[in-house]
Amino acid sequence: DAGVIQSPRHEVTEMGQEVTLRCKPISGHNSLFWYRQTMMRGLELLIYFNNNVPIDDSGMPEDRFSAKMPNASFSTLKIQPSEPRDSAVYFCASSLQTGGMAEAFFGQGTRLTVV
Amino acid sequence: GENVEQHPSTLSVQEGDSAVIKCTYSDSASNYFPWYKQELGKRPQLIIDIRSNVGEKKDQRIAVTLNKTAKHFSLHITETQPEDSAVYFCAAIYNDYKLSFGAGTTVTVRA
């Protein structure tokens, strides 16, 4: 397996534009996470899906952020409209959850810069 | 609660010496404690983890200890090498799925 695949690797966009980040989890994994990493706030969990269903979106900062998982092999994180403070590295991670003790495998991340 | 405190924030060691990173967590129900290593510009990768039913686990030069009573867990790296230079994150699991990460420790191994 190629691991968790994210695209794009880098995204530079202007303030106000819509940004869509994509993730393909590891085949067979039942859990998917979106994290945001910044120097100030570290690694923050944005949203958690289990079996394609959003279970916990309490980390989504505002209504400008939305995430979907239409099937077991694809998820998107959308920011509309984007703002400079959204600049960060966004990681997608997947795992096979069995009673909570499961390694989370991270994708390479998308470095988002909003100017 | 979902608080994980990690210390120190930076650590500089001489090659061959040991490095120790300490974490505390707030939720006594947490039962899984992984450690991730993140090299510059790369993804976090699991290096070792420990379940709550054991107190210590070792993998070559890396060891983790867990004190559930005190809600402390630690990472020990022995015989450090330049390739150990990276940011290390501890984490604790909450509600059976939610990994809450510490703020990270930047380890620099001096040659």
PDB file of C-alpha atoms in Angstrom:
ATOM      1  CA  ASP A   1       0.000   0.000   0.000  1.00  0.00           C
ATOM      2  CA  ALA A   2       1.229   3.485  -0.823  1.00  0.00           C
ATOM      3  CA  GLY A   3       0.098   4.866   2.526  1.00  0.00           C
ATOM      4  CA  VAL A   4      -2.179   7.838   3.048  1.00  0.00           C
ATOM      5  CA  ILE A   5      -2.133  10.045  -0.033  1.00  0.00           C
ATOM      6  CA  GLN A   6      -2.865  13.746   0.111  1.00  0.00           C
ATOM      7  CA  SER A   7      -3.135  16.306  -2.638  1.00  0.00           C
ATOM      8  CA  PRO A   8      -2.011  18.862  -3.387  1.00  0.00           C
ATOM      9  CA  ARG A   9       1.309  18.907  -1.521  1.00  0.00           C
ATOM     10  CA  HIS A  10       1.447  22.678  -1.674  1.00  0.00           C
ATOM     11  CA  GLU A  11      -1.295  25.223  -2.244  1.00  0.00           C
ATOM     12  CA  VAL A  12      -0.957  28.972  -2.494  1.00  0.00           C
ATOM     13  CA  THR A  13      -4.179  30.892  -2.809  1.00  0.00           C
ATOM     14  CA  GLU A  14      -5.509  34.376  -2.398  1.00  0.00           C
ATOM     15  CA  MET A  15      -7.652  35.388   0.511  1.00  0.00           C
ATOM     16  CA  GLY A  16     -11.321  34.773  -0.202  1.00  0.00           C
ATOM     17  CA  GLN A  17     -10.751  31.870  -2.553  1.00  0.00           C
ATOM     18  CA  GLU A  18     -12.085  28.378  -1.978  1.00  0.00           C
ATOM     19  CA  VAL A  19      -9.531  25.704  -1.141  1.00  0.00           C
ATOM     20  CA  THR A  20     -10.113  21.959  -1.352  1.00  0.00           C
ATOM     21  CA  LEU A  21      -7.701  19.473   0.173  1.00  0.00           C
ATOM     22  CA  ARG A  22      -7.948  15.807  -0.723  1.00  0.00           C
ATOM     23  CA  CYS A  23      -7.103  12.581   1.055  1.00  0.00           C
ATOM     24  CA  LYS A  24      -7.039   8.902   0.161  1.00  0.00           C
ATOM     25  CA  PRO A  25      -6.751   6.762   3.302  1.00  0.00           C
ATOM     26  CA  ILE A  26      -5.074   3.386   3.509  1.00  0.00           C
ATOM     27  CA  SER A  27      -7.307   0.681   2.093  1.00  0.00           C
ATOM     28  CA  GLY A  28      -9.159  -1.210   4.823  1.00  0.00           C
ATOM     29  CA  HIS A  29      -8.833   1.506   7.442  1.00  0.00           C
ATOM     30  CA  ASN A  30     -12.105   2.513   9.067  1.00  0.00           C
ATOM     31  CA  SER A  31     -11.099   5.817  10.633  1.00  0.00           C
ATOM     32  CA  LEU A  32      -9.959   9.074   9.084  1.00  0.00           C
ATOM     33  CA  PHE A  33      -8.714  12.202  10.768  1.00  0.00           C
ATOM     34  CA  TRP A  34      -7.925  15.706   9.539  1.00  0.00           C
ATOM     35  CA  TYR A  35      -5.296  17.573  11.556  1.00  0.00           C
ATOM     36  CA  ARG A  36      -3.919  21.093  11.253  1.00  0.00           C
ATOM     37  CA  GLN A  37      -0.341  21.863  12.309  1.00  0.00           C
ATOM     38  CA  THR A  38       0.945  25.332  13.114  1.00  0.00           C
ATOM     39  CA  MET A  39       3.858  26.567  15.182  1.00  0.00           C
ATOM     40  CA  MET A  40       1.515  28.333  17.593  1.00  0.00           C
ATOM     41  CA  ARG A  41      -1.072  25.603  18.147  1.00  0.00           C
ATOM     42  CA  GLY A  42       0.770  22.394  17.317  1.00  0.00           C
ATOM     43  CA  LEU A  43      -1.218  19.436  15.991  1.00  0.00           C
ATOM     44  CA  GLU A  44      -4.965  20.045  16.289  1.00  0.00           C
ATOM     45  CA  LEU A  45      -7.647  17.524  15.413  1.00  0.00           C
ATOM     46  CA  LEU A  46     -10.200  19.135  13.114  1.00  0.00           C
ATOM     47  CA  ILE A  47     -12.567  16.274  12.376  1.00  0.00           C
ATOM     48  CA  TYR A  48     -12.835  12.506  12.810  1.00  0.00           C
ATOM     49  CA  PHE A  49     -14.720  10.079  10.557  1.00  0.00           C
ATOM     50  CA  ASN A  50     -15.517   6.478  11.422  1.00  0.00           C
ATOM     51  CA  ASN A  51     -16.862   4.249   8.654  1.00  0.00           C
ATOM     52  CA  ASN A  52     -17.319   7.402   6.530  1.00  0.00           C
ATOM     53  CA  VAL A  53     -19.527   9.087   9.146  1.00  0.00           C
ATOM     54  CA  PRO A  54     -18.376  12.310  10.845  1.00  0.00           C
ATOM     55  CA  ILE A  55     -18.208  11.499  14.540  1.00  0.00           C
ATOM     56  CA  ASP A  56     -16.472  14.523  16.007  1.00  0.00           C
ATOM     57  CA  ASP A  57     -16.147  17.869  14.256  1.00  0.00           C
ATOM     58  CA  SER A  58     -15.643  19.904  17.399  1.00  0.00           C
ATOM     59  CA  GLY A  59     -12.195  20.930  16.214  1.00  0.00           C
ATOM     60  CA  MET A  60     -13.414  22.575  13.019  1.00  0.00           C
ATOM     61  CA  PRO A  61     -12.588  26.223  13.664  1.00  0.00           C
ATOM     62  CA  GLU A  62     -15.524  27.897  11.952  1.00  0.00           C
ATOM     63  CA  ASP A  63     -18.275  27.457   9.417  1.00  0.00           C
ATOM     64  CA  ARG A  64     -15.797  28.289   6.693  1.00  0.00           C
ATOM     65  CA  PHE A  65     -14.401  24.799   7.166  1.00  0.00           C
ATOM     66  CA  SER A  66     -16.248  21.714   5.970  1.00  0.00           C
ATOM     67  CA  ALA A  67     -15.255  18.092   5.428  1.00  0.00           C
ATOM     68  CA  LYS A  68     -16.806  15.185   3.598  1.00  0.00           C
ATOM     69  CA  MET A  69     -16.140  11.505   3.207  1.00  0.00           C
ATOM     70  CA  PRO A  70     -18.370  10.219   0.403  1.00  0.00           C
ATOM     71  CA  ASN A  71     -16.824   6.751   0.482  1.00  0.00           C
ATOM     72  CA  ALA A  72     -14.192   4.717   2.282  1.00  0.00           C
ATOM     73  CA  SER A  73     -11.398   5.764  -0.066  1.00  0.00           C
ATOM     74  CA  PHE A  74     -11.777   9.517  -0.302  1.00  0.00           C
ATOM     75  CA  SER A  75     -12.189  12.584   1.873  1.00  0.00           C
ATOM     76  CA  THR A  76     -12.058  16.317   1.312  1.00  0.00           C
ATOM     77  CA  LEU A  77     -11.486  19.304   3.552  1.00  0.00           C
ATOM     78  CA  LYS A  78     -12.800  22.562   2.145  1.00  0.00           C
ATOM     79  CA  ILE A  79     -12.180  26.111   3.273  1.00  0.00           C
ATOM     80  CA  GLN A  80     -14.478  28.754   1.833  1.00  0.00           C
ATOM     81  CA  PRO A  81     -13.605  31.587   1.951  1.00  0.00           C
ATOM     82  CA  SER A  82      -9.969  31.167   2.897  1.00  0.00           C
ATOM     83  CA  GLU A  83      -8.154  33.650   5.153  1.00  0.00           C
ATOM     84  CA  PRO A  84      -4.440  34.251   5.830  1.00  0.00           C
ATOM     85  CA  ARG A  85      -4.784  32.738   9.328  1.00  0.00           C
ATOM     86  CA  ASP A  86      -5.725  29.426   7.709  1.00  0.00           C
ATOM     87  CA  SER A  87      -2.134  29.085   6.518  1.00  0.00           C
ATOM     88  CA  ALA A  88      -0.819  25.835   8.001  1.00  0.00           C
ATOM     89  CA  VAL A  89       0.099  22.268   7.157  1.00  0.00           C
ATOM     90  CA  TYR A  90      -3.000  20.088   6.962  1.00  0.00           C
ATOM     91  CA  PHE A  91      -2.522  16.384   7.599  1.00  0.00           C
ATOM     92  CA  CYS A  92      -4.883  13.561   6.894  1.00  0.00           C
ATOM     93  CA  ALA A  93      -4.409  10.362   8.894  1.00  0.00           C
ATOM     94  CA  SER A  94      -6.114   6.997   8.852  1.00  0.00           C
ATOM     95  CA  SER A  95      -6.230   4.006  11.162  1.00  0.00           C
ATOM     96  CA  LEU A  96      -7.969   0.708  11.754  1.00  0.00           C
ATOM     97  CA  GLN A  97      -9.689   1.392  15.055  1.00  0.00           C
ATOM     98  CA  THR A  98     -10.112  -1.577  17.334  1.00  0.00           C
ATOM     99  CA  GLY A  99     -11.072  -0.400  20.782  1.00  0.00           C
ATOM    100  CA  GLY A 100      -9.127   2.800  20.476  1.00  0.00           C
ATOM    101  CA  MET A 101      -5.631   1.338  20.315  1.00  0.00           C
ATOM    102  CA  ALA A 102      -4.568   1.855  16.745  1.00  0.00           C
ATOM    103  CA  GLU A 103      -1.658   3.519  15.025  1.00  0.00           C
ATOM    104  CA  ALA A 104      -2.625   6.590  13.045  1.00  0.00           C
ATOM    105  CA  PHE A 105      -0.797   6.768   9.718  1.00  0.00           C
ATOM    106  CA  PHE A 106      -0.257  10.288   8.453  1.00  0.00           C
ATOM    107  CA  GLY A 107      -0.186  11.503   4.899  1.00  0.00           C
ATOM    108  CA  GLN A 108       2.552  13.787   3.620  1.00  0.00           C
ATOM    109  CA  GLY A 109       0.459  16.835   4.370  1.00  0.00           C
ATOM    110  CA  THR A 110      -0.696  19.830   2.362  1.00  0.00           C
ATOM    111  CA  ARG A 111       1.125  23.077   3.034  1.00  0.00           C
ATOM    112  CA  LEU A 112      -1.472  25.811   2.571  1.00  0.00           C
ATOM    113  CA  THR A 113      -0.492  29.437   2.191  1.00  0.00           C
ATOM    114  CA  VAL A 114      -3.226  32.046   1.975  1.00  0.00           C
ATOM    115  CA  VAL A 115      -1.972  35.460   0.858  1.00  0.00           C
TER     116      VAL A 115
ATOM    117  CA  GLY B   1     -10.180  16.513  29.765  1.00  0.00           C
ATOM    118  CA  GLU B   2      -7.912  16.250  26.739  1.00  0.00           C
ATOM    119  CA  ASN B   3      -4.773  17.969  27.951  1.00  0.00           C
ATOM    120  CA  VAL B   4      -1.330  16.531  27.232  1.00  0.00           C
ATOM    121  CA  GLU B   5       1.637  18.449  28.599  1.00  0.00           C
ATOM    122  CA  GLN B   6       5.090  17.745  27.168  1.00  0.00           C
ATOM    123  CA  HIS B   7       8.521  18.804  28.466  1.00  0.00           C
ATOM    124  CA  PRO B   8      11.021  20.032  27.558  1.00  0.00           C
ATOM    125  CA  SER B   9      10.161  21.983  24.422  1.00  0.00           C
ATOM    126  CA  THR B  10      13.758  21.773  23.201  1.00  0.00           C
ATOM    127  CA  LEU B  11      16.531  19.347  24.052  1.00  0.00           C
ATOM    128  CA  SER B  12      20.132  19.405  22.919  1.00  0.00           C
ATOM    129  CA  VAL B  13      22.306  16.372  23.637  1.00  0.00           C
ATOM    130  CA  GLN B  14      25.788  15.229  22.730  1.00  0.00           C
ATOM    131  CA  GLU B  15      25.929  12.299  20.360  1.00  0.00           C
ATOM    132  CA  GLY B  16      26.020   9.098  22.376  1.00  0.00           C
ATOM    133  CA  ASP B  17      24.228  10.591  25.376  1.00  0.00           C
ATOM    134  CA  SER B  18      20.639   9.831  26.373  1.00  0.00           C
ATOM    135  CA  ALA B  19      17.551  11.965  25.790  1.00  0.00           C
ATOM    136  CA  VAL B  20      14.439  11.904  27.954  1.00  0.00           C
ATOM    137  CA  ILE B  21      11.098  13.512  27.154  1.00  0.00           C
ATOM    138  CA  LYS B  22       8.265  13.577  29.667  1.00  0.00           C
ATOM    139  CA  CYS B  23       4.529  13.914  29.244  1.00  0.00           C
ATOM    140  CA  THR B  24       1.528  14.111  31.520  1.00  0.00           C
ATOM    141  CA  TYR B  25      -2.104  13.582  30.624  1.00  0.00           C
ATOM    142  CA  SER B  26      -5.329  14.568  32.281  1.00  0.00           C
ATOM    143  CA  ASP B  27      -7.899  11.858  31.527  1.00  0.00           C
ATOM    144  CA  SER B  28      -7.499   8.772  33.687  1.00  0.00           C
ATOM    145  CA  ALA B  29      -9.512   6.808  31.118  1.00  0.00           C
ATOM    146  CA  SER B  30      -6.764   7.141  28.498  1.00  0.00           C
ATOM    147  CA  ASN B  31      -5.325   3.736  27.674  1.00  0.00           C
ATOM    148  CA  TYR B  32      -3.061   4.217  24.667  1.00  0.00           C
ATOM    149  CA  PHE B  33       0.024   6.412  24.467  1.00  0.00           C
ATOM    150  CA  PRO B  34       1.910   6.645  21.159  1.00  0.00           C
ATOM    151  CA  TRP B  35       5.037   8.611  20.377  1.00  0.00           C
ATOM    152  CA  TYR B  36       5.574  10.183  16.978  1.00  0.00           C
ATOM    153  CA  LYS B  37       8.753  11.485  15.358  1.00  0.00           C
ATOM    154  CA  GLN B  38       8.548  14.261  12.796  1.00  0.00           C
ATOM    155  CA  GLU B  39      11.568  15.189  10.725  1.00  0.00           C
ATOM    156  CA  LEU B  40      11.724  18.621   9.154  1.00  0.00           C
ATOM    157  CA  GLY B  41       9.178  18.967   6.379  1.00  0.00           C
ATOM    158  CA  LYS B  42       7.894  15.433   6.779  1.00  0.00           C
ATOM    159  CA  ARG B  43       4.915  13.660   8.277  1.00  0.00           C
ATOM    160  CA  PRO B  44       4.696  12.471  11.898  1.00  0.00           C
ATOM    161  CA  GLN B  45       5.539   8.772  12.115  1.00  0.00           C
ATOM    162  CA  LEU B  46       4.920   6.388  14.965  1.00  0.00           C
ATOM    163  CA  ILE B  47       8.113   5.206  16.642  1.00  0.00           C
ATOM    164  CA  ILE B  48       6.738   3.383  19.670  1.00  0.00           C
ATOM    165  CA  ASP B  49       3.553   3.091  21.672  1.00  0.00           C
ATOM    166  CA  ILE B  50       2.456   1.721  25.025  1.00  0.00           C
ATOM    167  CA  ARG B  51      -0.818   0.375  26.294  1.00  0.00           C
ATOM    168  CA  SER B  52      -2.102   1.002  29.790  1.00  0.00           C
ATOM    169  CA  ASN B  53      -1.700  -2.602  30.859  1.00  0.00           C
ATOM    170  CA  VAL B  54       2.103  -2.396  30.732  1.00  0.00           C
ATOM    171  CA  GLY B  55       4.544  -0.140  32.520  1.00  0.00           C
ATOM    172  CA  GLU B  56       7.476  -0.230  30.136  1.00  0.00           C
ATOM    173  CA  LYS B  57       8.276  -1.117  26.549  1.00  0.00           C
ATOM    174  CA  LYS B  58      11.592  -1.150  24.733  1.00  0.00           C
ATOM    175  CA  ASP B  59      12.569  -1.240  21.067  1.00  0.00           C
ATOM    176  CA  GLN B  60      16.324  -1.146  20.455  1.00  0.00           C
ATOM    177  CA  ARG B  61      17.506   2.315  21.596  1.00  0.00           C
ATOM    178  CA  ILE B  62      14.036   3.601  22.396  1.00  0.00           C
ATOM    179  CA  ALA B  63      12.025   2.892  25.533  1.00  0.00           C
ATOM    180  CA  VAL B  64       8.796   4.215  26.965  1.00  0.00           C
ATOM    181  CA  THR B  65       7.580   4.096  30.545  1.00  0.00           C
ATOM    182  CA  LEU B  66       4.080   4.667  31.852  1.00  0.00           C
ATOM    183  CA  ASN B  67       2.926   5.534  35.359  1.00  0.00           C
ATOM    184  CA  LYS B  68      -0.868   5.392  35.279  1.00  0.00           C
ATOM    185  CA  THR B  69      -1.261   6.441  38.877  1.00  0.00           C
ATOM    186  CA  ALA B  70       0.662   9.650  38.314  1.00  0.00           C
ATOM    187  CA  LYS B  71      -0.552   9.996  34.695  1.00  0.00           C
ATOM    188  CA  HIS B  72       3.014  10.335  33.456  1.00  0.00           C
ATOM    189  CA  PHE B  73       4.731   8.717  30.516  1.00  0.00           C
ATOM    190  CA  SER B  74       8.223   9.191  29.170  1.00  0.00           C
ATOM    191  CA  LEU B  75      10.349   8.505  26.110  1.00  0.00           C
ATOM    192  CA  HIS B  76      13.968   7.501  26.545  1.00  0.00           C
ATOM    193  CA  ILE B  77      16.448   7.464  23.672  1.00  0.00           C
ATOM    194  CA  THR B  78      19.839   5.959  24.470  1.00  0.00           C
ATOM    195  CA  GLU B  79      23.098   6.283  22.527  1.00  0.00           C
ATOM    196  CA  THR B  80      21.702   9.164  20.507  1.00  0.00           C
ATOM    197  CA  GLN B  81      22.768   9.585  16.897  1.00  0.00           C
ATOM    198  CA  PRO B  82      22.500  12.562  14.514  1.00  0.00           C
ATOM    199  CA  GLU B  83      19.554  10.929  12.760  1.00  0.00           C
ATOM    200  CA  ASP B  84      17.616  11.119  16.035  1.00  0.00           C
ATOM    201  CA  SER B  85      17.400  14.906  15.553  1.00  0.00           C
ATOM    202  CA  ALA B  86      13.707  15.678  14.984  1.00  0.00           C
ATOM    203  CA  VAL B  87      10.560  16.854  16.730  1.00  0.00           C
ATOM    204  CA  TYR B  88       9.005  14.239  19.003  1.00  0.00           C
ATOM    205  CA  PHE B  89       5.339  14.267  19.973  1.00  0.00           C
ATOM    206  CA  CYS B  90       3.682  12.321  22.739  1.00  0.00           C
ATOM    207  CA  ALA B  91      -0.038  11.643  22.553  1.00  0.00           C
ATOM    208  CA  ALA B  92      -2.827  10.149  24.600  1.00  0.00           C
ATOM    209  CA  ILE B  93      -6.076   8.740  23.336  1.00  0.00           C
ATOM    210  CA  TYR B  94      -9.435  10.040  24.587  1.00  0.00           C
ATOM    211  CA  ASN B  95     -12.926   8.682  23.998  1.00  0.00           C
ATOM    212  CA  ASP B  96     -11.399   5.620  22.291  1.00  0.00           C
ATOM    213  CA  TYR B  97     -10.373   7.522  19.155  1.00  0.00           C
ATOM    214  CA  LYS B  98      -9.229  11.063  19.813  1.00  0.00           C
ATOM    215  CA  LEU B  99      -5.457  11.436  19.830  1.00  0.00           C
ATOM    216  CA  SER B 100      -4.484  14.548  21.747  1.00  0.00           C
ATOM    217  CA  PHE B 101      -0.883  15.549  21.069  1.00  0.00           C
ATOM    218  CA  GLY B 102       1.657  17.270  23.246  1.00  0.00           C
ATOM    219  CA  ALA B 103       3.271  20.464  21.958  1.00  0.00           C
ATOM    220  CA  GLY B 104       6.371  18.626  20.784  1.00  0.00           C
ATOM    221  CA  THR B 105      10.047  18.475  21.757  1.00  0.00           C
ATOM    222  CA  THR B 106      12.718  19.554  19.303  1.00  0.00           C
ATOM    223  CA  VAL B 107      15.685  17.243  19.835  1.00  0.00           C
ATOM    224  CA  THR B 108      19.076  18.220  18.468  1.00  0.00           C
ATOM    225  CA  VAL B 109      21.917  15.722  18.630  1.00  0.00           C
ATOM    226  CA  ARG B 110      25.314  17.447  18.507  1.00  0.00           C
ATOM    227  CA  ALA B 111      28.074  15.558  16.737  1.00  0.00           C
TER     228      ALA B 111
END
